[in-house]
Coordinates of C-alpha atoms (C1' of nucleotides) in Angstrom, one line a residue:
Chain A
M894 CA 3.4 14.3 17.7
K895 CA 0.8 13.2 20.2
I896 CA -2.0 10.7 20.6
D897 CA -5.5 11.2 21.9
P898 CA -5.8 9.7 25.4
D899 CA -9.6 9.3 25.0
N900 CA -9.3 7.3 21.8
K901 CA -9.8 3.6 22.5
A902 CA -8.4 2.3 19.3
D903 CA -5.2 0.3 19.4
L904 CA -2.4 2.4 20.7
S905 CA 0.0 1.0 18.0
A906 CA -2.5 2.1 15.3
Q907 CA -2.7 5.6 16.8
I908 CA 1.1 5.9 17.1
A909 CA 1.5 4.7 13.5
K910 CA -1.0 7.3 12.4
A911 CA 0.8 10.1 14.2
I912 CA 4.1 9.2 12.6
R913 CA 2.5 8.7 9.2
D914 CA 0.9 12.1 9.3
A915 CA 4.2 13.6 10.2
I916 CA 5.7 12.0 7.1
V917 CA 2.9 12.7 4.7
S918 CA 2.7 16.4 5.8
G919 CA 6.4 16.8 5.2
D920 CA 7.1 17.3 8.9
M921 CA 9.6 14.6 8.6
I922 CA 11.7 14.4 5.5
V923 CA 13.3 11.5 3.6
D924 CA 16.2 9.8 5.3
Q925 CA 15.4 11.6 8.6
R926 CA 16.0 9.3 11.6
L927 CA 13.1 8.6 13.9
P928 CA 13.8 8.6 17.7
S929 CA 14.9 5.1 18.8
E930 CA 12.2 2.7 19.9
A931 CA 13.0 3.4 23.6
E932 CA 12.7 7.1 23.1
L933 CA 9.5 6.8 21.2
A934 CA 8.1 4.6 24.0
D935 CA 9.0 7.4 26.4
Q936 CA 7.5 10.1 24.3
F937 CA 4.2 8.3 23.8
A938 CA 4.3 6.8 27.3
V939 CA 3.8 3.3 26.1
S940 CA 5.9 0.1 26.1
R941 CA 8.5 -0.7 23.6
S942 CA 6.5 -3.5 22.1
T943 CA 3.6 -1.2 21.3
V944 CA 6.0 1.2 19.6
R945 CA 7.5 -1.7 17.6
E946 CA 4.0 -2.8 16.4
A947 CA 3.4 0.8 15.2
L948 CA 6.8 0.8 13.4
K949 CA 6.0 -2.5 11.7
R950 CA 2.8 -1.0 10.4
L951 CA 4.7 1.8 8.8
A952 CA 7.4 -0.6 7.5
A953 CA 4.6 -2.6 5.8
Q954 CA 3.7 0.6 3.9
S955 CA 7.3 1.2 3.0
L956 CA 7.1 4.5 4.8
I957 CA 10.1 3.7 7.0
R958 CA 13.1 1.3 6.8
T959 CA 15.0 0.1 9.8
Q960 CA 18.7 -0.6 10.3
R961 CA 20.1 -2.6 13.1
G962 CA 23.2 -1.8 15.1
A963 CA 24.8 1.3 16.5
F964 CA 23.7 4.5 14.7
G965 CA 20.9 2.4 13.3
G966 CA 17.2 3.0 13.8
A967 CA 14.2 3.8 11.8
F968 CA 14.5 6.2 8.9
V969 CA 11.9 7.8 6.7
N970 CA 12.0 5.9 3.4
R971 CA 12.1 7.4 0.0
L972 CA 9.1 5.7 -1.6
S973 CA 10.4 4.3 -4.9
Y974 CA 8.4 3.5 -7.9
Q975 CA 9.5 -0.1 -7.7
E976 CA 8.2 -0.6 -4.1
A977 CA 5.0 1.2 -5.0
Y978 CA 4.5 -1.0 -8.1
G979 CA 4.5 -4.1 -6.0
D980 CA 1.9 -2.9 -3.6
Q981 CA -0.2 -1.4 -6.4
I982 CA -0.3 -4.7 -8.2
T983 CA -1.1 -6.8 -5.0
T984 CA -3.9 -4.4 -4.1
A985 CA -5.4 -4.2 -7.6
T986 CA -5.3 -8.0 -7.9
L987 CA -7.0 -8.5 -4.6
L988 CA -9.6 -5.8 -5.4
L989 CA -10.5 -7.7 -8.6
S990 CA -10.6 -11.1 -7.1
M991 CA -12.3 -10.2 -3.8
N992 CA -15.0 -8.0 -5.2
G993 CA -16.1 -10.2 -8.0
I994 CA -15.1 -7.8 -10.7
S995 CA -16.2 -9.1 -14.1
F996 CA -13.8 -9.8 -16.9
D997 CA -15.6 -7.1 -19.0
V998 CA -15.2 -4.3 -16.4
A999 CA -11.5 -5.1 -15.8
C1000 CA -10.8 -5.4 -19.5
E1001 CA -12.5 -2.1 -20.3
A1002 CA -10.5 -0.3 -17.6
R1003 CA -7.3 -1.7 -18.8
Y1004 CA -7.7 -0.8 -22.4
A1005 CA -9.1 2.6 -21.6
L1006 CA -6.0 3.3 -19.6
E1007 CA -3.7 2.0 -22.3
R1008 CA -5.4 4.1 -24.9
A1009 CA -4.5 7.1 -22.7
C1010 CA -0.9 6.2 -23.2
T1011 CA -0.9 5.4 -26.9
P1012 CA -0.6 9.0 -28.3
L1013 CA 2.2 9.8 -26.0
S1014 CA 4.0 6.5 -26.8
A1015 CA 3.6 7.1 -30.5
E1016 CA 5.3 10.4 -30.0
R1017 CA 8.1 9.4 -27.6
R1018 CA 8.7 5.6 -28.0
T1019 CA 12.5 4.9 -28.0
A1020 CA 14.3 2.3 -30.0
D1021 CA 14.6 0.4 -26.7
I1022 CA 10.9 0.2 -26.2
L1023 CA 10.3 -0.9 -29.8
A1024 CA 13.0 -3.6 -29.4
T1025 CA 11.2 -4.9 -26.3
M1026 CA 7.9 -5.1 -28.1
R1027 CA 9.4 -6.9 -31.0
A1028 CA 11.1 -9.4 -28.8
E1029 CA 7.9 -10.1 -26.9
I1030 CA 6.0 -10.5 -30.2
H1031 CA 8.6 -12.9 -31.4
R1032 CA 8.3 -14.9 -28.2
Q1033 CA 4.5 -15.0 -28.6
G1034 CA 4.9 -16.7 -31.9
Q1035 CA 7.1 -19.5 -30.6
P1036 CA 5.4 -22.9 -30.9
G1037 CA 5.1 -24.8 -27.7
L1038 CA 4.8 -21.8 -25.5
S1039 CA 2.6 -22.4 -22.5
D1040 CA -0.5 -20.4 -22.0
E1041 CA 0.9 -18.9 -18.9
S1042 CA 4.1 -17.8 -20.6
F1043 CA 2.1 -16.4 -23.4
C1044 CA 0.2 -14.3 -20.9
A1045 CA 3.3 -13.1 -19.2
S1046 CA 4.7 -12.1 -22.5
D1047 CA 1.5 -10.3 -23.3
V1048 CA 1.8 -8.3 -20.0
A1049 CA 5.4 -7.5 -20.8
F1050 CA 4.3 -6.2 -24.3
H1051 CA 1.6 -4.0 -22.8
R1052 CA 3.9 -2.7 -20.1
A1053 CA 6.4 -1.7 -22.8
L1054 CA 3.5 0.2 -24.5
V1055 CA 2.8 2.0 -21.3
D1056 CA 6.4 2.7 -20.5
G1057 CA 6.9 4.1 -24.0
A1058 CA 4.9 7.2 -22.9
G1059 CA 8.0 8.1 -20.8
N1060 CA 5.9 9.3 -17.9
P1061 CA 6.7 7.5 -14.7
V1062 CA 3.4 8.5 -13.1
L1063 CA 1.5 6.9 -15.9
S1064 CA 3.6 3.8 -15.7
Y1065 CA 3.0 3.5 -12.0
Q1066 CA -0.8 4.1 -12.3
L1067 CA -1.1 1.5 -15.0
A1068 CA 1.0 -1.2 -13.5
G1069 CA -1.8 -2.3 -11.3
A1070 CA -4.4 -2.2 -14.1
V1071 CA -2.3 -4.2 -16.5
E1072 CA -0.9 -6.8 -14.1
A1073 CA -4.1 -7.3 -12.2
M1074 CA -5.7 -8.7 -15.4
Q1075 CA -3.1 -11.5 -15.5
P1076 CA -5.0 -13.9 -13.3
L1077 CA -8.1 -13.4 -15.3
M1078 CA -6.2 -13.8 -18.6
N1079 CA -4.6 -16.9 -17.3
M1080 CA -8.0 -18.6 -17.3
I1081 CA -8.0 -18.3 -21.1
T1082 CA -6.8 -21.1 -23.3
F1083 CA -5.0 -19.5 -26.2
T1084 CA -5.5 -21.6 -29.3
A1085 CA -3.0 -21.4 -32.2
R1086 CA -5.5 -19.3 -34.1
S1087 CA -6.1 -16.8 -31.3
R1088 CA -2.4 -16.4 -30.7
E1089 CA -1.9 -15.7 -34.4
A1090 CA -4.6 -13.0 -34.2
I1091 CA -3.1 -11.4 -31.1
V1092 CA 0.4 -11.4 -32.6
A1093 CA -0.9 -9.8 -35.7
L1094 CA -2.5 -7.0 -33.7
H1095 CA 0.6 -6.6 -31.5
T1096 CA 2.6 -6.2 -34.7
R1097 CA 0.2 -3.6 -36.0
I1098 CA 0.6 -1.7 -32.8
A1099 CA 4.4 -1.9 -32.8
D1100 CA 4.5 -0.9 -36.5
A1101 CA 2.2 2.1 -35.8
L1102 CA 4.4 3.3 -32.9
E1103 CA 7.5 2.9 -35.0
R1104 CA 5.8 5.1 -37.7
R1105 CA 4.7 7.5 -34.9
A1106 CA 1.1 7.0 -36.1
P1107 CA -1.1 7.4 -33.0
D1108 CA -4.4 6.8 -34.8
A1109 CA -3.3 3.5 -36.3
A1110 CA -2.1 2.3 -32.9
Q1111 CA -5.3 3.4 -31.3
E1112 CA -7.3 1.5 -33.9
A1113 CA -5.3 -1.7 -33.5
L1114 CA -5.7 -1.4 -29.7
H1115 CA -9.4 -1.1 -30.1
E1116 CA -9.5 -4.2 -32.1
L1117 CA -7.4 -6.0 -29.6
E1118 CA -9.8 -5.0 -26.8
A1119 CA -12.7 -6.3 -28.8
Y1120 CA -10.9 -9.6 -29.4
T1121 CA -9.7 -10.0 -25.8
L1122 CA -13.3 -9.3 -24.6
H1123 CA -14.5 -12.0 -27.1
L1124 CA -12.0 -14.6 -25.7
G1125 CA -12.8 -13.7 -22.2
R1126 CA -16.5 -14.0 -22.7
D1127 CA -16.2 -17.4 -24.1
V1128 CA -14.2 -18.5 -21.0
M1129 CA -16.7 -17.0 -18.6
A1130 CA -19.7 -18.5 -20.5
N1131 CA -18.1 -21.9 -20.3
R1132 CA -17.2 -21.5 -16.7
D1133 CA -20.8 -20.5 -15.8
K1134 CA -22.1 -23.3 -17.9
A1135 CA -19.9 -25.8 -16.1
A1136 CA -21.0 -24.4 -12.7
L1137 CA -24.6 -24.8 -13.8
D1138 CA -24.1 -28.4 -15.0
K1139 CA -22.5 -29.3 -11.7
E1140 CA -25.4 -27.7 -9.9
S1141 CA -28.0 -29.7 -11.8
A1142 CA -26.0 -32.9 -11.6
R1143 CA -26.1 -32.6 -7.8
A1144 CA -29.9 -32.1 -7.8
Chain B
M1016 CA 2.5 -22.1 5.5
K1017 CA 6.2 -22.2 6.3
I1018 CA 9.2 -19.9 6.6
D1019 CA 12.7 -20.5 5.4
P1020 CA 15.0 -21.2 8.4
D1021 CA 18.0 -20.0 6.4
N1022 CA 16.5 -16.6 5.6
K1023 CA 18.0 -14.0 7.9
A1024 CA 15.4 -11.3 7.2
D1025 CA 13.1 -10.3 10.1
L1026 CA 11.0 -13.2 11.2
S1027 CA 7.9 -11.0 11.4
A1028 CA 8.4 -10.0 7.8
Q1029 CA 8.8 -13.6 6.7
I1030 CA 5.7 -14.6 8.6
A1031 CA 3.7 -11.7 7.2
K1032 CA 4.8 -12.7 3.7
A1033 CA 3.8 -16.3 4.2
I1034 CA 0.3 -15.3 5.3
R1035 CA 0.0 -12.6 2.6
D1036 CA 0.9 -15.2 0.0
A1037 CA -1.8 -17.5 1.3
I1038 CA -4.3 -14.7 1.0
V1039 CA -3.3 -13.4 -2.4
S1040 CA -3.2 -16.9 -3.8
G1041 CA -6.7 -17.6 -2.6
D1042 CA -5.5 -20.2 -0.2
M1043 CA -7.3 -18.3 2.5
I1044 CA -10.6 -16.7 1.6
V1045 CA -12.4 -13.6 2.8
D1046 CA -13.7 -13.7 6.4
Q1047 CA -11.7 -16.9 7.1
R1048 CA -10.3 -16.8 10.6
L1049 CA -6.6 -17.1 11.1
P1050 CA -5.3 -19.3 13.9
S1051 CA -4.9 -17.4 17.2
E1052 CA -1.7 -15.6 17.9
A1053 CA -0.7 -18.3 20.3
E1054 CA -1.4 -21.0 17.7
L1055 CA 0.5 -19.1 15.0
A1056 CA 3.4 -18.7 17.4
D1057 CA 3.5 -22.5 17.8
Q1058 CA 3.2 -23.2 14.1
F1059 CA 6.0 -20.9 13.2
A1060 CA 8.0 -21.7 16.3
V1061 CA 8.4 -18.1 17.3
S1062 CA 7.2 -16.0 20.2
R1063 CA 3.8 -14.3 20.3
S1064 CA 5.3 -10.8 19.9
T1065 CA 6.9 -11.8 16.6
V1066 CA 3.6 -13.1 15.4
R1067 CA 1.9 -9.9 16.5
E1068 CA 4.3 -7.8 14.6
A1069 CA 3.6 -9.8 11.5
L1070 CA -0.1 -9.4 12.0
K1071 CA 0.3 -5.7 12.4
R1072 CA 2.0 -5.5 9.1
L1073 CA -0.9 -7.3 7.4
A1074 CA -3.4 -5.1 9.2
A1075 CA -1.6 -2.0 7.9
Q1076 CA -2.3 -3.3 4.4
S1077 CA -5.9 -3.9 5.2
L1078 CA -5.4 -7.6 4.5
I1079 CA -6.7 -8.7 7.9
R1080 CA -8.9 -7.2 10.6
T1081 CA -8.8 -8.2 14.2
Q1082 CA -11.5 -8.7 16.8
R1083 CA -11.0 -8.9 20.5
G1084 CA -12.7 -11.2 22.9
A1085 CA -13.7 -14.8 22.8
F1086 CA -14.3 -16.2 19.3
G1087 CA -12.4 -13.1 18.1
G1088 CA -9.1 -13.2 16.3
A1089 CA -7.7 -12.2 13.0
F1090 CA -9.8 -12.5 9.9
V1091 CA -9.1 -12.1 6.2
N1092 CA -10.5 -8.8 5.2
R1093 CA -12.5 -8.0 2.1
L1094 CA -10.5 -5.2 0.5
S1095 CA -13.0 -2.5 -0.2
Y1096 CA -12.6 0.2 -2.8
Q1097 CA -12.9 2.8 0.0
E1098 CA -9.9 1.4 1.9
A1099 CA -7.9 1.0 -1.2
Y1100 CA -8.6 4.6 -2.3
G1101 CA -7.1 6.0 0.8
D1102 CA -3.9 4.0 0.5
Q1103 CA -3.7 4.7 -3.2
I1104 CA -4.0 8.5 -2.6
T1105 CA -1.4 8.5 0.2
T1106 CA 1.0 6.5 -1.9
A1107 CA 0.6 8.6 -5.0
T1108 CA 0.9 11.8 -3.1
L1109 CA 4.2 10.6 -1.5
L1110 CA 5.6 9.4 -4.8
L1111 CA 5.1 12.8 -6.3
S1112 CA 6.4 14.8 -3.4
M1113 CA 9.4 12.5 -2.6
N1114 CA 10.6 11.9 -6.1
G1115 CA 10.5 15.5 -7.2
I1116 CA 7.9 14.8 -9.9
S1117 CA 7.5 18.0 -11.9
F1118 CA 4.2 19.7 -12.3
D1119 CA 4.3 19.0 -16.1
V1120 CA 4.7 15.3 -15.7
A1121 CA 2.0 14.9 -13.1
C1122 CA -0.3 17.1 -15.1
E1123 CA 0.2 15.1 -18.2
A1124 CA -0.5 11.9 -16.5
R1125 CA -3.6 13.2 -14.9
Y1126 CA -5.2 14.5 -18.0
A1127 CA -4.1 11.5 -20.1
L1128 CA -6.0 9.3 -17.7
E1129 CA -9.0 11.5 -17.6
R1130 CA -9.2 11.5 -21.3
A1131 CA -9.3 7.7 -21.1
C1132 CA -12.6 8.1 -19.1
T1133 CA -14.2 10.8 -21.2
P1134 CA -15.7 8.7 -24.0
L1135 CA -17.2 6.2 -21.4
S1136 CA -18.5 9.1 -19.3
A1137 CA -20.1 10.7 -22.3
E1138 CA -21.9 7.5 -23.0
R1139 CA -22.9 6.6 -19.5
R1140 CA -23.1 9.7 -17.4
T1141 CA -26.1 9.6 -15.1
A1142 CA -28.2 12.6 -14.1
D1143 CA -26.6 12.3 -10.7
I1144 CA -23.1 12.8 -12.0
L1145 CA -24.2 15.8 -14.1
A1146 CA -25.8 17.3 -11.0
T1147 CA -22.6 16.9 -9.1
M1148 CA -20.6 18.5 -11.8
R1149 CA -23.1 21.5 -12.1
A1150 CA -23.0 21.9 -8.3
E1151 CA -19.2 22.0 -8.2
I1152 CA -19.2 24.5 -11.2
H1153 CA -21.6 26.7 -9.3
R1154 CA -19.4 26.6 -6.2
Q1155 CA -16.3 27.5 -8.2
G1156 CA -18.1 30.7 -9.4
Q1157 CA -18.8 31.9 -5.9
P1158 CA -16.9 35.0 -5.0
G1159 CA -14.8 34.9 -1.8
L1160 CA -14.0 31.2 -2.3
S1161 CA -10.5 30.4 -1.0
D1162 CA -7.9 29.0 -3.3
E1163 CA -7.9 25.8 -1.3
S1164 CA -11.7 25.4 -1.5
F1165 CA -11.5 26.1 -5.2
C1166 CA -9.0 23.3 -5.6
A1167 CA -11.0 20.9 -3.6
S1168 CA -14.0 21.6 -5.7
D1169 CA -11.9 21.2 -8.8
V1170 CA -10.9 17.7 -7.6
A1171 CA -14.6 16.9 -6.9
F1172 CA -15.5 17.9 -10.4
H1173 CA -12.8 15.7 -12.0
R1174 CA -13.7 12.8 -9.8
A1175 CA -17.3 13.1 -11.0
L1176 CA -16.0 13.1 -14.5
V1177 CA -14.1 9.9 -13.8
D1178 CA -16.9 8.2 -11.8
G1179 CA -19.2 9.0 -14.7
A1180 CA -17.6 6.2 -16.7
G1181 CA -19.3 3.9 -14.3
N1182 CA -16.3 1.6 -14.0
P1183 CA -15.1 1.1 -10.4
V1184 CA -11.7 -0.2 -11.5
L1185 CA -11.1 3.1 -13.5
S1186 CA -12.4 5.1 -10.5
Y1187 CA -10.0 3.4 -8.2
Q1188 CA -7.0 3.7 -10.5
L1189 CA -7.6 7.4 -11.1
A1190 CA -8.3 8.4 -7.6
G1191 CA -4.6 8.5 -6.9
A1192 CA -3.7 10.5 -10.0
V1193 CA -6.4 13.1 -9.5
E1194 CA -6.0 13.6 -5.8
A1195 CA -2.2 13.5 -5.7
M1196 CA -2.2 16.6 -7.9
Q1197 CA -4.0 18.6 -5.2
P1198 CA -0.9 19.6 -3.2
L1199 CA 0.7 20.8 -6.4
M1200 CA -2.5 22.6 -7.5
N1201 CA -2.7 24.2 -4.0
M1202 CA 0.4 26.2 -4.8
I1203 CA -1.4 28.0 -7.5
T1204 CA -3.1 31.4 -6.9
F1205 CA -6.3 31.4 -8.8
T1206 CA -7.1 34.9 -10.0
A1207 CA -10.6 35.9 -10.8
R1208 CA -9.8 35.7 -14.5
S1209 CA -8.3 32.2 -14.3
R1210 CA -11.2 31.0 -12.3
E1211 CA -13.5 32.3 -14.9
A1212 CA -11.6 30.5 -17.6
I1213 CA -11.6 27.2 -15.7
V1214 CA -15.3 27.5 -14.9
A1215 CA -16.0 28.1 -18.6
L1216 CA -14.1 25.0 -19.6
H1217 CA -15.8 22.9 -16.9
T1218 CA -19.1 24.1 -18.2
R1219 CA -18.2 23.1 -21.7
I1220 CA -17.2 19.6 -20.4
A1221 CA -20.4 19.2 -18.5
D1222 CA -22.4 20.4 -21.5
A1223 CA -20.7 18.0 -23.8
L1224 CA -21.3 15.1 -21.5
E1225 CA -24.9 16.0 -21.2
R1226 CA -25.2 16.1 -25.0
R1227 CA -23.3 12.8 -25.0
A1228 CA -20.7 14.4 -27.2
P1229 CA -17.3 12.7 -26.5
D1230 CA -15.3 14.7 -29.0
A1231 CA -16.4 18.1 -27.7
A1232 CA -15.6 16.9 -24.1
Q1233 CA -12.3 15.7 -25.2
E1234 CA -11.5 19.0 -26.9
A1235 CA -12.5 21.0 -23.8
L1236 CA -10.4 18.7 -21.6
H1237 CA -7.4 19.3 -23.9
E1238 CA -7.8 23.0 -23.5
L1239 CA -8.1 22.7 -19.8
E1240 CA -4.9 20.7 -19.7
A1241 CA -3.1 23.4 -21.6
Y1242 CA -4.5 26.1 -19.4
T1243 CA -3.6 24.2 -16.2
L1244 CA -0.1 23.6 -17.5
H1245 CA 0.2 27.3 -18.2
L1246 CA -0.9 28.3 -14.7
G1247 CA 1.4 25.7 -13.1
R1248 CA 4.4 26.8 -15.1
D1249 CA 3.9 30.4 -14.0
V1250 CA 3.9 29.2 -10.4
M1251 CA 7.0 27.0 -10.9
A1252 CA 8.9 29.8 -12.7
N1253 CA 8.1 32.3 -9.9
R1254 CA 9.1 29.8 -7.2
D1255 CA 12.4 29.1 -8.9
K1256 CA 13.0 32.8 -9.4
A1257 CA 12.3 33.5 -5.7
A1258 CA 14.7 30.7 -4.7
L1259 CA 17.4 32.2 -7.0
D1260 CA 16.8 35.7 -5.5
K1261 CA 17.1 34.4 -2.0
E1262 CA 20.3 32.6 -3.1
S1263 CA 21.9 35.8 -4.5
A1264 CA 20.7 37.9 -1.6
R1265 CA 22.6 35.6 0.7
A1266 CA 25.8 36.0 -1.3
Chain C
dA390 C1' 51.9 7.1 10.8
dT391 C1' 49.2 3.6 8.9
dA392 C1' 46.9 -0.6 8.7
dC393 C1' 44.6 -4.0 11.0
dA394 C1' 42.4 -6.1 15.1
dT395 C1' 39.7 -5.5 19.2
dT396 C1' 36.5 -3.5 22.2
dT397 C1' 32.5 -1.1 23.2
dA398 C1' 28.1 1.0 23.0
dA399 C1' 23.8 1.7 20.8
dA400 C1' 20.4 0.1 18.4
dT401 C1' 17.0 -3.4 16.6
dG402 C1' 15.3 -8.4 16.9
dT403 C1' 13.5 -12.0 19.8
dC404 C1' 11.7 -14.4 23.8
dT405 C1' 9.2 -15.0 28.2
dG406 C1' 5.7 -14.3 31.3
dA407 C1' 2.4 -11.5 33.3
dC408 C1' -1.8 -8.8 33.5
dA409 C1' -5.7 -5.9 31.4
dT410 C1' -9.6 -5.7 28.6
dT411 C1' -13.1 -7.2 25.6
dT412 C1' -16.5 -10.3 24.0
dT413 C1' -19.2 -14.3 23.6
dA414 C1' -21.1 -18.6 25.2
dA415 C1' -22.5 -21.1 28.8
dA416 C1' -24.0 -21.7 33.5
dT417 C1' -26.7 -20.1 37.1
dG418 C1' -30.4 -18.1 39.6
dC419 C1' -35.0 -16.3 40.0
Chain D
dG1493 C1' -38.3 -18.9 30.5
dC1494 C1' -35.8 -14.9 31.1
dA1495 C1' -32.3 -12.1 33.2
dT1496 C1' -28.0 -12.2 35.4
dT1497 C1' -23.7 -13.9 36.4
dT1498 C1' -19.7 -16.4 35.4
dA1499 C1' -16.1 -18.4 32.8
dA1500 C1' -13.2 -18.8 29.0
dA1501 C1' -10.8 -17.3 25.0
dA1502 C1' -8.9 -14.1 22.5
dT1503 C1' -6.4 -9.7 21.6
dG1504 C1' -4.0 -5.5 23.8
dT1505 C1' -0.4 -3.8 26.8
dC1506 C1' 3.5 -3.9 29.8
dA1507 C1' 8.2 -5.0 31.8
dG1508 C1' 12.4 -7.0 31.6
dA1509 C1' 15.8 -9.9 29.7
dC1510 C1' 19.0 -11.6 26.2
dA1511 C1' 20.7 -12.0 21.2
dT1512 C1' 22.5 -9.9 17.3
dT1513 C1' 24.2 -6.5 14.4
dT1514 C1' 26.7 -2.5 13.3
dA1515 C1' 29.8 1.3 13.3
dA1516 C1' 32.7 4.1 15.9
dA1517 C1' 36.4 4.3 19.2
dT1518 C1' 40.4 2.3 20.8
dG1519 C1' 44.4 -0.3 20.9
dT1520 C1' 48.4 -2.6 18.7
dA1521 C1' 51.9 -4.0 15.6
dT1522 C1' 54.5 -3.1 11.7

DNA sequence: ATACATTTAAATGTCTGACATTTTAAATGC
DNA sequence: GCATTTAAAATGTCAGACATTTAAATGTAT
């Protein structure tokens, strides 16, 4: 592992890259211990602080973990789905909010991805998954549930749908898409009537999965997408109108 | 922004979290300047080195960028798709390689996600996307192409299929799934006959998209999945057999 | 001999202060 | 008025010290 002496980028970034490359390429394997900070400082001919900054970069990406004390140090971390989920969701949420992604586009992506899971879920759904879906449907029917809680339950329902496919790679890839929608969904006011409609569609989906009927599930999901889009567009229209009103009031 | 004095986790991790939360919650907006390192050190009552380690963590996640010089500092970064792609691919690749994901599972996820895009791609594909697909198909037919280049072209073809849907969120979400398969695909030796079969299927997909025929594209994609799975299983079987042979030879 | 307590050494975590480098705005000189 | 120089503010890097944590090694009493 070496760094380019002509490169004038931050040393800590270069060192992080060198170590990251070694991990990604398989040169360093899971649970392998990195040299101590002092040794790394020697090897790269930099100060310990610079090495530490590099290691913190890698720690932020969950590529390494550190342990204090004797026989401690930095170790190559086994990237778990759980850790990856969190980052995935944070990144997806920021991408949506920072790049002005419209409700339509986000909604389309989310339902397209969920439809990819539906046939697999219909085939493989366990009793456990069905129970989760039923429980969330029940919660969604409770009177007095806040809009935010309704949204959270909605996310839980859809995650169950995705997890039902029994493919961890799919679950990981979709975590971001499903959860990143939540801030957008939270802007929606769910009236009693719209909740009723959503619960009915959720029930149809759960029923279809229970019967192992992929086509019926697909159809209900399509209707749910159309309905969600409808709700979202109302919100966006009102929001744009409010912004315009404010604009004209100022003039 | 404050940190919990009772928390005994690393201060730099706590500070990074506090700032990250401020960014994710929208408390700090894109291009807003953070206080200087010295000011942050004062605010959090820690040393400058600790603040720097926190900032390096955030920089590793592309949440901030730093600029040297007067009127420089750390600024909230607009997370671009390009940056996010890179991390997405790295993470997905590591998840697959570190968690012993089987070829079957990865393959299933990839094609399920691509099928989610196909109807949209059939509807919206531009002439540009079609041209890219045709060019990659042509390259794949060239004699003397290395297996690795064939794989790279295969990835390019599938990315065009995904990008054809014209939904940046989908493109982002699928980048990881498609690209992370490449190391696994690279273990396959593509014979002349298997290349011919793949090129034929790619051509069918491109033709179907050109005709805006989602069902035909879907069907060809299904066949491609089955064929890829078949090739992959051969490789895995041979690899396992070789490992067993080696094992018994040692005994 | 075993169980428990103590010591010790190695590592990361934190702090301080200094200097180098980069960059921009302001001051200066022509 | 324009070009040049200077100053200031910020990040980047270094060196050295001390604090804290942890597990192994050692010692001690039953």
